[in-house]
Every structure is written in structure tokens, then in C-alpha cells.
Amino acid sequence: MSQHLKHKKFAITAAIIGVIAAGATGAYFIPAQTAPTTIPPTVQDIEEGKAVDIAQRFVRGESPTFTFDGIADTVDLVGVTAMPNPQEYEIVIQFTSAHGGFGNREGQMLTQALTPHEMRILISEGSVISAVIDETWDELNNQYVLKPQPKLPSHDSPVTPFEGEVTDYASLVEAIRSRGILVEHVEEIAAESSSFSVPTQVISVGGADVQVFEFQSESDAQASGLTVSDDGTEIGTSIIHWIDTPHFYTKGKLIVLYVGQNPEMTNLLESLLGTQFAGM
């Protein structure tokens, strides 16, 4: 074999060995695939998850408003906040009801309208201690939320002591004025449009409306009072959805209705008329 062919064969062999070596080296340096790193949940993450689960189970299974007519696929978790107290969380959940109103409305006249709600649920040590819808309705106590109310304004006229008892419309107005509270007549609603069989006298007591029904006799007032359901949502055959908390009182020939939450007002009416006989 000539010297030239020997050199050529050696060069080809060396090139093949180089390619094989490069391939082996390339294969050797291919980085190995690693499993993704999993960060274990913290204690706070676990507690927060438990709180969310408790809140969602409360909404779907215990909330009077949602269990009455809530739409299941509208439930949406929109916020979780850790409160300053340990193991306490505020969970915000939104959902839509098939009708207007709050709570269990069985037997009530319902508005046919999809109604969005936002419920704020406070979880403390694994228990629901507060659940308020739309900052208006207390789900745990089945009532409107008690809100701070302004003090009833007073009138500037000299105060004349009231020493008798409230038995009719005139004595009620006199008794309220004797407490120094501003009271004015607003309007009279005819018996045909009244909640009872007599005209409604609407008076403003410190800026809040109070409805006064004066009957022919005390027995007539008592008989009409018997037509009001214990919670005040029904009068006779009429079902009423109040915009706030109703309070019914009776004394003498009167039935008096106040719809609201001002404790100063309810205390005033109770002092003059006794404990409410119906309402929330």
C-alpha cells in the first residue's frame, strides 16, 4: 500500500473515531430531566383552606337565603382575609338567588328577579360566628342587621308633662311630644288602602315614619291584632315583604306599626304602648 493511501486511511479512521467520540460526549452531557420542586403548604395555608371549606359548606348547606333559592353554579369565592385574631378569617362569597329578599321566604310573596348577593362570613376556630349578606341581612339570626341610628331630634316647644295613658291617636301624639321629641302628621291613608279596616295615620316621629291605626273600640283593635302573624309578615291573607324590621304594638284603641331598627324609637314605643305583640 502506498504511503499516501496509508495516510488517507488513518485520517478517515480518525475522523470516524472523532464523530463517535463527539456523539458519545454529546449524549453524556445531555442534562437529566429533574422533577418539579413542590413547596409544602404552610400551616397558615392549611388553616385558610379549612376556613374556606367551612364557609362554602355553610353557604350551600346552612345559609337560609341560599338554601331557599340560591343558584348552585353561581357560587364564587372572591376573597379571603386573615384577621388579627389567630385562626380567624373573613371569607367573601358571591352568589345569585332566583328571587329578591333574604332568608327563608316560604309562603311570602316573591319578586321574580335574579338577585346577586355578596356574603361576608367570619370564621373563628373552625366555626361560623357571623354571616352577613349585602351588609343588610344577618343569616345567623335571621334578621336585618342592626345599624347605628341617629338620635331622635327634639322639638323647640315647651314640654308639657303627660300624666295619662295612651288610648287613642291624640293621646299617643301628646305622649310623644311630652318626651321632647319632634312629631308631625304626614298623611292619612284611606281605609281601602290600609293594612287594617281603618284609615292609617302616618306620623313622623323624630324623622321616622310611624303608622297609627285607631279602631272604634279596644276590642276591635285586639281582634285586628290577632290577624297579624308572629313575625309581622302576614296581616290577614296579605303577605308583606318589609324593607326593614317591622314592630307592631297595641294599646287601647290603637295598633301602631314602626318599620325600622332604631333602638331609641322601639324603646320609646315600648314605654308608651308596651312590648310589641308581633314583628322581628
Coordinates of N, CA, C and O in Angstrom, one line a residue, residues 27-210:
A27 N -24.0 12.8 24.1 CA -25.0 12.1 24.8 C -24.7 12.2 26.3 O -25.6 12.3 27.1
Y28 N -23.5 12.2 26.7 CA -23.1 12.2 28.1 C -23.5 13.5 28.8 O -23.9 13.5 29.9
F29 N -23.4 14.6 28.0 CA -23.6 15.9 28.6 C -25.1 16.4 28.5 O -25.4 17.5 28.8
I30 N -26.0 15.6 28.0 CA -27.4 16.0 27.9 C -27.9 16.0 29.4 O -27.8 15.1 30.1
P31 N -28.3 17.2 29.8 CA -28.8 17.3 31.2 C -30.0 16.4 31.5 O -30.9 16.3 30.7
A32 N -29.9 15.8 32.6 CA -31.0 14.9 33.1 C -32.2 15.8 33.4 O -32.1 16.8 34.0
Q33 N -33.5 15.3 33.1 CA -34.7 15.9 33.5 C -35.0 15.8 34.9 O -34.9 14.6 35.5
T34 N -35.3 16.9 35.6 CA -35.5 16.8 37.1 C -37.0 17.0 37.4 O -37.7 17.7 36.7
A35 N -37.5 16.4 38.5 CA -38.9 16.5 38.9 C -39.1 17.9 39.4 O -38.2 18.5 40.0
P36 N -40.3 18.5 39.1 CA -40.6 19.9 39.6 C -40.6 19.9 41.1 O -41.0 19.0 41.8
T37 N -40.1 21.0 41.6 CA -40.0 21.2 43.1 C -41.3 21.5 43.7 O -42.0 22.4 43.2
T38 N -41.8 20.8 44.7 CA -43.0 21.0 45.3 C -42.8 21.7 46.7 O -42.1 21.2 47.5
I39 N -43.4 22.9 46.8 CA -43.3 23.6 48.1 C -44.4 23.2 49.0 O -45.6 23.4 48.7
P40 N -44.1 22.6 50.1 CA -45.1 22.2 51.0 C -46.0 23.3 51.6 O -45.4 24.4 51.8
P41 N -47.3 23.1 51.8 CA -48.1 24.2 52.3 C -47.8 24.6 53.7 O -47.4 23.7 54.5
T42 N -47.9 25.9 54.0 CA -47.6 26.3 55.4 C -48.8 26.0 56.3 O -49.9 25.7 55.8
V43 N -48.6 26.2 57.5 CA -49.7 26.0 58.5 C -50.9 26.9 58.2 O -52.0 26.6 58.2
Q44 N -50.5 28.2 57.8 CA -51.5 29.2 57.5 C -52.3 28.8 56.3 O -53.5 29.0 56.3
D45 N -51.6 28.3 55.3 CA -52.3 27.8 54.1 C -53.3 26.8 54.4 O -54.5 26.8 53.9
I46 N -52.9 25.8 55.2 CA -53.8 24.7 55.6 C -55.0 25.3 56.4 O -56.2 24.9 56.1
E47 N -54.8 26.2 57.3 CA -55.9 26.7 58.1 C -56.8 27.6 57.3 O -58.0 27.6 57.4
E48 N -56.2 28.3 56.3 CA -57.0 29.1 55.4 C -57.9 28.3 54.5 O -59.1 28.6 54.3
G49 N -57.4 27.2 54.0 CA -58.1 26.2 53.2 C -59.3 25.6 54.0 O -60.4 25.5 53.5
K50 N -59.1 25.3 55.3 CA -60.1 24.8 56.1 C -61.2 25.8 56.3 O -62.4 25.5 56.2
A51 N -60.8 27.1 56.5 CA -61.8 28.1 56.7 C -62.7 28.3 55.5 O -63.9 28.5 55.5
V52 N -62.1 28.3 54.3 CA -62.8 28.4 53.0 C -63.8 27.3 52.9 O -64.9 27.5 52.5
D53 N -63.3 26.1 53.2 CA -64.2 24.9 53.1 C -65.4 25.0 54.0 O -66.5 24.7 53.6
I54 N -65.2 25.5 55.2 CA -66.3 25.7 56.2 C -67.3 26.7 55.7 O -68.5 26.5 55.7
A55 N -66.7 27.8 55.1 CA -67.6 28.9 54.6 C -68.4 28.4 53.5 O -69.7 28.7 53.4
Q56 N -67.8 27.7 52.5 CA -68.6 27.2 51.4 C -69.7 26.2 51.8 O -70.8 26.2 51.2
R57 N -69.3 25.3 52.7 CA -70.3 24.4 53.2 C -71.5 25.1 53.9 O -72.6 24.7 53.8
F58 N -71.1 26.2 54.6 CA -72.2 26.9 55.3 C -73.1 27.5 54.2 O -74.4 27.5 54.4
V59 N -72.6 28.2 53.2 CA -73.4 28.8 52.2 C -74.3 27.8 51.5 O -75.5 28.0 51.4
R60 N -73.8 26.7 51.1 CA -74.5 25.7 50.3 C -75.5 24.9 51.2 O -76.6 24.5 50.7
G61 N -75.2 24.7 52.4 CA -76.0 23.8 53.2 C -76.8 24.4 54.4 O -77.7 23.8 54.9
E62 N -76.4 25.6 54.9 CA -77.0 26.1 56.0 C -77.5 27.5 55.9 O -78.4 27.9 56.6
S63 N -77.0 28.3 54.9 CA -77.5 29.6 54.7 C -79.0 29.7 54.3 O -79.3 29.1 53.3
P64 N -79.9 30.3 55.1 CA -81.3 30.3 54.8 C -81.6 30.9 53.4 O -82.4 30.5 52.7
T65 N -80.8 32.0 53.1 CA -81.1 32.7 51.8 C -80.7 31.8 50.7 O -81.5 31.6 49.7
F66 N -79.5 31.2 50.7 CA -79.1 30.3 49.6 C -79.8 29.1 49.5 O -80.2 28.6 48.4
T67 N -80.1 28.4 50.6 CA -80.8 27.1 50.5 C -82.2 27.3 50.1 O -82.8 26.3 49.6
F68 N -82.8 28.5 50.2 CA -84.2 28.7 49.7 C -84.2 28.8 48.2 O -85.0 28.1 47.6
D69 N -83.3 29.6 47.6 CA -83.4 29.8 46.2 C -82.1 30.2 45.5 O -82.1 30.7 44.4
G70 N -81.0 29.9 46.2 CA -79.7 30.1 45.6 C -79.4 29.3 44.4 O -79.8 28.1 44.4
I71 N -78.7 29.8 43.4 CA -78.4 29.0 42.2 C -77.0 28.4 42.4 O -76.0 29.2 42.5
A72 N -76.9 27.1 42.3 CA -75.7 26.4 42.7 C -74.4 26.8 41.9 O -73.4 27.1 42.5
D73 N -74.6 27.0 40.6 CA -73.4 27.2 39.8 C -72.9 28.7 39.8 O -72.1 29.1 39.1
T74 N -73.6 29.5 40.6 CA -73.2 30.9 40.7 C -72.3 31.2 41.9 O -71.8 32.3 42.1
V75 N -72.1 30.2 42.8 CA -71.3 30.4 44.0 C -69.8 30.7 43.6 O -69.2 29.9 42.8
D76 N -69.3 31.8 44.1 CA -67.9 32.2 43.7 C -67.2 32.8 44.9 O -67.7 33.7 45.5
L77 N -66.0 32.2 45.2 CA -65.2 32.7 46.2 C -64.4 33.9 45.7 O -63.7 33.8 44.7
V78 N -64.6 35.1 46.4 CA -64.0 36.3 45.8 C -62.9 36.9 46.8 O -62.2 37.8 46.4
G79 N -62.8 36.4 48.0 CA -61.8 36.9 48.9 C -61.7 36.2 50.2 O -62.6 35.6 50.7
V80 N -60.4 36.1 50.6 CA -60.1 35.5 51.9 C -59.1 36.4 52.7 O -58.1 36.8 52.1
T81 N -59.5 36.8 53.9 CA -58.6 37.7 54.6 C -58.4 37.1 56.0 O -59.3 36.8 56.7
A82 N -57.1 37.0 56.4 CA -56.7 36.6 57.7 C -56.9 37.8 58.7 O -56.4 38.9 58.4
M83 N -57.7 37.6 59.7 CA -58.0 38.6 60.7 C -56.8 38.7 61.7 O -56.0 37.8 61.9
P84 N -56.8 39.8 62.5 CA -55.7 39.9 63.5 C -55.7 38.8 64.5 O -54.7 38.3 65.0
N85 N -56.9 38.3 64.9 CA -57.0 37.2 65.8 C -56.6 35.9 65.2 O -56.9 35.6 64.0
P86 N -55.8 35.1 65.9 CA -55.4 33.8 65.3 C -56.6 32.9 65.0 O -57.6 32.9 65.7
Q87 N -56.4 32.1 63.9 CA -57.4 31.2 63.4 C -58.8 31.9 63.1 O -59.8 31.3 63.3
E88 N -58.7 33.1 62.7 CA -59.9 33.8 62.3 C -59.8 34.4 60.9 O -58.8 35.1 60.6
Y89 N -60.8 34.1 60.1 CA -60.7 34.5 58.7 C -62.1 35.1 58.2 O -63.1 34.7 58.7
E90 N -62.0 36.1 57.4 CA -63.2 36.6 56.7 C -63.2 36.1 55.3 O -62.3 36.3 54.5
I91 N -64.3 35.4 55.0 CA -64.4 34.8 53.6 C -65.6 35.5 52.9 O -66.6 35.7 53.5
V92 N -65.3 36.0 51.7 CA -66.3 36.7 50.9 C -66.7 35.8 49.7 O -65.9 35.4 48.9
I93 N -68.0 35.5 49.7 CA -68.6 34.6 48.7 C -69.8 35.3 48.0 O -70.6 35.9 48.7
Q94 N -69.8 35.3 46.7 CA -70.9 35.8 45.9 C -71.8 34.7 45.3 O -71.2 33.6 45.0
F95 N -73.1 35.0 45.2 CA -74.0 34.0 44.6 C -75.2 34.8 44.1 O -75.4 35.9 44.5
T96 N -76.0 34.1 43.3 CA -77.2 34.7 42.8 C -78.4 33.9 43.3 O -78.4 32.7 43.2
S97 N -79.5 34.6 43.7 CA -80.7 34.0 44.1 C -81.8 34.1 43.0 O -81.7 35.1 42.2
A98 N -82.7 33.2 42.9 CA -83.7 33.3 41.9 C -84.8 34.4 42.1 O -85.5 34.7 41.2
H99 N -84.9 34.9 43.4 CA -85.9 35.9 43.7 C -85.2 37.0 44.6 O -84.1 36.8 45.1
G100 N -86.0 38.0 44.8 CA -85.5 39.1 45.7 C -85.7 38.7 47.2 O -86.4 37.7 47.5
G101 N -85.1 39.4 48.1 CA -85.3 39.2 49.5 C -84.2 38.3 50.1 O -83.3 37.9 49.5
F102 N -84.4 38.1 51.4 CA -83.4 37.4 52.2 C -84.1 36.3 53.1 O -85.2 36.4 53.4
G103 N -83.3 35.3 53.5 CA -83.7 34.3 54.4 C -84.7 33.3 53.8 O -84.9 33.3 52.6
N104 N -85.4 32.6 54.6 CA -86.4 31.6 54.2 C -87.7 32.3 53.9 O -88.3 32.8 54.9
R105 N -88.1 32.5 52.7 CA -89.3 33.2 52.3 C -90.4 32.4 52.0 O -91.3 32.7 51.2
E106 N -90.5 31.2 52.6 CA -91.6 30.3 52.4 C -92.9 30.9 52.7 O -93.1 31.5 53.8
G107 N -93.8 30.9 51.7 CA -95.2 31.5 51.9 C -95.3 33.0 51.7 O -96.3 33.5 51.7
Q108 N -94.1 33.6 51.4 CA -94.1 35.1 51.2 C -94.3 35.3 49.7 O -94.0 34.5 48.8
M109 N -94.8 36.5 49.4 CA -94.9 37.0 48.0 C -93.5 37.3 47.5 O -92.8 38.1 48.1
L110 N -93.1 36.7 46.4 CA -91.7 36.8 45.9 C -91.7 37.6 44.7 O -92.5 37.6 43.8
T111 N -90.6 38.4 44.5 CA -90.3 39.1 43.3 C -89.5 38.2 42.4 O -88.5 37.6 42.7
Q112 N -90.0 38.1 41.1 CA -89.4 37.1 40.2 C -88.2 37.9 39.5 O -88.3 38.4 38.4
A113 N -87.1 37.9 40.1 CA -85.9 38.6 39.6 C -84.6 37.9 40.1 O -84.5 37.7 41.3
L114 N -83.7 37.6 39.2 CA -82.4 37.1 39.6 C -81.7 38.2 40.5 O -81.6 39.4 40.0
T115 N -81.3 37.8 41.7 CA -80.7 38.8 42.6 C -79.3 38.4 43.0 O -79.1 37.4 43.7
P116 N -78.3 39.2 42.7 CA -76.9 38.9 43.1 C -76.7 39.3 44.6 O -77.3 40.3 45.0
H117 N -76.0 38.5 45.3 CA -75.7 38.7 46.7 C -74.2 38.6 47.0 O -73.5 37.8 46.3
E118 N -73.7 39.2 48.0 CA -72.4 39.0 48.5 C -72.5 38.8 50.0 O -73.0 39.6 50.7
M119 N -71.9 37.6 50.4 CA -72.0 37.3 51.8 C -70.6 37.3 52.4 O -69.6 36.8 51.9
R120 N -70.5 38.0 53.5 CA -69.2 38.1 54.3 C -69.3 37.2 55.5 O -70.2 37.4 56.4
I121 N -68.5 36.1 55.6 CA -68.6 35.1 56.6 C -67.3 35.2 57.5 O -66.2 35.2 56.9
L122 N -67.5 35.3 58.8 CA -66.4 35.3 59.7 C -66.3 33.9 60.3 O -67.2 33.4 61.0
I123 N -65.1 33.3 60.1 CA -64.8 32.0 60.7 C -63.8 32.2 61.9 O -62.8 32.9 61.7
S124 N -64.1 31.6 63.0 CA -63.2 31.7 64.2 C -63.1 30.3 64.8 O -64.1 29.7 65.1
E125 N -61.9 29.8 64.8 CA -61.6 28.5 65.3 C -62.5 27.4 64.8 O -63.0 26.6 65.5
G126 N -62.7 27.5 63.5 CA -63.4 26.4 62.8 C -64.9 26.6 62.8 O -65.7 25.7 62.4
S127 N -65.5 27.7 63.3 CA -66.9 27.9 63.4 C -67.3 29.2 62.7 O -66.6 30.2 62.8
V128 N -68.5 29.2 62.2 CA -69.1 30.4 61.6 C -69.7 31.3 62.7 O -70.6 30.8 63.4
I129 N -69.1 32.4 63.0 CA -69.6 33.3 64.0 C -70.4 34.5 63.5 O -71.0 35.2 64.3
S130 N -70.3 34.8 62.2 CA -71.0 35.9 61.6 C -71.2 35.6 60.1 O -70.3 35.1 59.5
A131 N -72.4 35.9 59.6 CA -72.6 35.7 58.1 C -73.6 36.8 57.7 O -74.8 36.7 58.1
V132 N -73.1 37.8 57.0 CA -74.0 39.0 56.6 C -74.0 39.1 55.1 O -73.0 39.1 54.4
I133 N -75.3 39.2 54.6 CA -75.5 39.4 53.1 C -75.7 40.8 52.8 O -76.6 41.5 53.4
D134 N -75.0 41.3 51.8 CA -75.1 42.7 51.3 C -75.1 43.7 52.4 O -75.8 44.8 52.2
E135 N -74.4 43.5 53.5 CA -74.3 44.4 54.6 C -75.7 44.7 55.1 O -75.9 45.8 55.8
T136 N -76.7 43.9 54.9 CA -78.1 44.1 55.2 C -78.7 43.1 56.1 O -79.5 43.4 57.0
W137 N -78.4 41.8 55.8 CA -79.2 40.7 56.4 C -78.3 39.8 57.2 O -77.2 39.3 56.6
D138 N -78.6 39.5 58.4 CA -77.9 38.6 59.3 C -78.4 37.2 59.1 O -79.5 36.9 59.6
E139 N -77.6 36.3 58.5 CA -78.0 35.0 58.2 C -78.1 34.1 59.4 O -79.0 33.2 59.5
L140 N -77.3 34.3 60.4 CA -77.3 33.5 61.6 C -78.5 33.8 62.5 O -79.1 32.9 63.1
N141 N -78.9 35.0 62.6 CA -80.0 35.4 63.4 C -81.3 35.7 62.7 O -82.3 36.1 63.3
N142 N -81.3 35.5 61.3 CA -82.5 35.7 60.5 C -83.2 37.0 60.7 O -84.4 37.1 61.0
Q143 N -82.4 38.1 60.6 CA -83.0 39.4 60.8 C -82.1 40.5 60.1 O -81.0 40.2 59.7
Y144 N -82.7 41.6 59.9 CA -81.9 42.7 59.3 C -80.8 43.1 60.3 O -80.9 43.0 61.5
V145 N -79.7 43.6 59.7 CA -78.5 43.9 60.5 C -78.8 45.2 61.3 O -79.4 46.2 60.8
L146 N -78.5 45.2 62.6 CA -78.7 46.3 63.4 C -77.7 47.3 63.1 O -76.5 47.1 63.3
K147 N -78.1 48.5 62.7 CA -77.1 49.6 62.3 C -77.2 50.7 63.3 O -78.3 51.0 63.9
P148 N -76.1 51.5 63.5 CA -76.2 52.6 64.4 C -77.3 53.6 63.8 O -77.3 53.9 62.6
Q149 N -78.1 54.2 64.7 CA -79.1 55.1 64.3 C -78.9 56.4 65.0 O -78.4 56.5 66.1
P150 N -79.3 57.5 64.2 CA -79.2 58.8 64.8 C -80.1 59.0 66.0 O -81.2 58.4 66.0
K151 N -79.8 59.9 66.9 CA -80.7 60.2 68.0 C -81.9 60.9 67.5 O -81.8 61.8 66.5
L152 N -83.1 60.6 68.0 CA -84.3 61.2 67.6 C -84.3 62.7 67.9 O -84.0 63.1 69.0
P153 N -84.5 63.6 66.9 CA -84.5 65.0 67.2 C -85.6 65.5 68.0 O -86.7 64.9 68.1
S154 N -85.3 66.6 68.8 CA -86.3 67.1 69.7 C -87.0 68.4 69.1 O -86.5 68.9 68.1
H155 N -88.1 68.8 69.7 CA -88.8 70.0 69.2 C -88.4 71.1 70.1 O -87.8 70.9 71.2
D156 N -88.7 72.3 69.7 CA -88.3 73.5 70.4 C -89.4 74.1 71.3 O -89.2 75.0 72.1
S157 N -90.6 73.5 71.2 CA -91.7 74.0 72.0 C -91.5 73.6 73.5 O -90.9 72.6 73.8
P158 N -92.2 74.3 74.4 CA -92.1 73.9 75.8 C -92.7 72.5 76.0 O -93.7 72.1 75.4
V159 N -92.1 71.7 76.8 CA -92.5 70.3 77.1 C -93.6 70.3 78.2 O -93.4 70.8 79.3
T160 N -94.7 69.7 77.8 CA -95.8 69.6 78.8 C -95.9 68.2 79.3 O -96.0 67.2 78.4
P161 N -95.8 67.9 80.5 CA -95.8 66.5 81.0 C -97.1 65.8 80.6 O -98.2 66.4 80.6
F162 N -97.0 64.5 80.4 CA -98.1 63.7 80.0 C -98.3 62.7 81.2 O -97.5 61.9 81.5
E163 N -99.5 62.8 81.8 CA -99.7 62.0 83.0 C -100.7 60.9 82.8 O -100.9 60.1 83.7
G164 N -101.4 60.9 81.7 CA -102.4 59.9 81.5 C -101.8 58.6 80.8 O -100.6 58.3 80.9
E165 N -102.7 57.9 80.1 CA -102.3 56.7 79.4 C -102.6 56.9 77.9 O -103.6 57.6 77.6
V166 N -101.8 56.2 77.1 CA -102.1 56.3 75.7 C -103.3 55.3 75.4 O -103.2 54.1 75.7
T167 N -104.3 55.9 74.8 CA -105.5 55.1 74.4 C -106.0 55.3 73.0 O -106.6 54.4 72.4
D168 N -105.6 56.4 72.4 CA -106.0 56.8 71.1 C -104.9 57.6 70.4 O -103.9 57.8 70.9
Y169 N -105.2 58.0 69.1 CA -104.3 58.8 68.3 C -103.8 60.1 69.0 O -102.6 60.3 69.1
A170 N -104.8 60.8 69.5 CA -104.4 62.1 70.1 C -103.6 62.0 71.3 O -102.6 62.7 71.5
S171 N -103.8 61.0 72.2 CA -103.0 60.8 73.4 C -101.6 60.3 73.1 O -100.7 60.6 73.8
L172 N -101.5 59.5 72.0 CA -100.2 59.0 71.6 C -99.3 60.2 71.1 O -98.2 60.3 71.6
V173 N -99.9 61.1 70.3 CA -99.1 62.2 69.9 C -98.7 63.1 71.0 O -97.6 63.6 71.2
E174 N -99.6 63.3 72.0 CA -99.4 64.1 73.1 C -98.3 63.5 74.0 O -97.4 64.2 74.5
A175 N -98.3 62.2 74.1 CA -97.3 61.5 75.0 C -95.9 61.6 74.3 O -94.9 61.7 75.0
I176 N -95.9 61.5 73.0 CA -94.5 61.6 72.4 C -94.0 63.0 72.5 O -92.8 63.1 72.8
R177 N -94.8 64.0 72.3 CA -94.4 65.3 72.5 C -93.9 65.6 73.9 O -93.0 66.5 74.1
S178 N -94.5 65.0 74.9 CA -94.1 65.2 76.2 C -92.7 64.7 76.5 O -92.1 65.1 77.5
R179 N -92.2 63.9 75.7 CA -90.8 63.4 75.8 C -89.8 64.4 75.1 O -88.6 64.1 75.1
G180 N -90.3 65.4 74.6 CA -89.5 66.4 73.9 C -89.1 66.0 72.5 O -88.2 66.6 71.9
I181 N -89.8 65.0 71.9 CA -89.4 64.5 70.6 C -90.3 65.1 69.5 O -91.5 65.2 69.7
L182 N -89.7 65.5 68.4 CA -90.5 66.1 67.3 C -91.4 65.1 66.7 O -91.0 64.1 66.3
V183 N -92.7 65.4 66.6 CA -93.7 64.6 66.0 C -94.6 65.4 65.1 O -95.1 66.5 65.5
E184 N -94.8 65.0 63.9 CA -95.7 65.7 62.9 C -96.6 64.7 62.2 O -96.2 63.6 61.9
H185 N -97.7 65.2 61.8 CA -98.6 64.4 60.9 C -98.1 64.5 59.5 O -97.9 65.5 59.0
V186 N -98.0 63.3 58.8 CA -97.5 63.2 57.5 C -98.7 63.1 56.5 O -98.8 63.9 55.6
E187 N -99.5 62.1 56.7 CA -100.6 61.9 55.8 C -101.6 60.9 56.4 O -101.3 60.2 57.3
E188 N -102.8 60.9 55.7 CA -103.8 59.9 56.1 C -104.1 59.0 54.9 O -104.3 59.5 53.8
I189 N -104.0 57.7 55.1 CA -104.3 56.7 54.0 C -105.7 56.1 54.2 O -106.0 55.7 55.4
A190 N -106.5 56.1 53.2 CA -107.9 55.7 53.3 C -107.9 54.2 53.7 O -107.0 53.4 53.5
A191 N -109.0 53.9 54.4 CA -109.2 52.5 54.9 C -109.1 51.5 53.8 O -108.6 50.4 54.0
E192 N -109.5 51.8 52.5 CA -109.5 50.9 51.4 C -108.1 50.5 51.1 O -107.8 49.4 50.5
S193 N -107.1 51.4 51.4 CA -105.7 51.1 51.1 C -104.9 50.8 52.3 O -103.6 50.7 52.3
S194 N -105.6 50.7 53.4 CA -104.9 50.5 54.7 C -104.6 49.0 55.0 O -105.2 48.1 54.4
S195 N -103.7 48.7 55.9 CA -103.4 47.3 56.2 C -104.5 46.7 57.0 O -104.6 45.5 57.1
F196 N -105.3 47.6 57.7 CA -106.4 47.1 58.5 C -107.7 47.8 58.0 O -107.7 48.4 56.9
S197 N -108.8 47.7 58.7 CA -110.1 48.1 58.2 C -110.3 49.6 58.5 O -111.5 50.1 58.3
V198 N -109.3 50.3 59.0 CA -109.5 51.7 59.4 C -108.4 52.5 58.7 O -107.4 52.0 58.2
P199 N -108.6 53.8 58.6 CA -107.6 54.7 57.9 C -106.2 54.6 58.7 O -106.2 54.3 59.9
T200 N -105.2 54.8 57.9 CA -103.8 54.8 58.5 C -103.4 56.3 58.7 O -103.4 57.0 57.7
Q201 N -103.0 56.6 59.9 CA -102.5 57.9 60.2 C -100.9 57.8 60.2 O -100.4 57.0 61.1
V202 N -100.3 58.4 59.3 CA -98.8 58.3 59.2 C -98.2 59.5 59.9 O -98.5 60.7 59.5
I203 N -97.4 59.3 60.9 CA -96.8 60.4 61.6 C -95.3 60.3 61.5 O -94.8 59.2 61.4
S204 N -94.6 61.4 61.6 CA -93.2 61.4 61.6 C -92.7 61.6 63.1 O -93.0 62.7 63.7
V205 N -92.0 60.7 63.6 CA -91.5 60.8 65.0 C -90.0 60.9 64.9 O -89.3 59.9 64.6
G206 N -89.5 62.1 65.1 CA -88.1 62.3 65.0 C -87.6 62.0 63.6 O -86.4 61.6 63.5
G207 N -88.4 62.2 62.6 CA -88.0 62.0 61.2 C -88.2 60.6 60.7 O -88.0 60.4 59.5
A208 N -88.7 59.7 61.5 CA -89.0 58.3 61.1 C -90.5 58.1 61.0 O -91.3 58.5 62.0
D209 N -91.0 57.5 60.0 CA -92.5 57.3 59.8 C -93.0 56.2 60.8 O -92.4 55.1 60.9
V210 N -94.1 56.5 61.4 CA -94.8 55.5 62.3 C -96.3 55.5 61.8 O -96.9 56.5 61.6

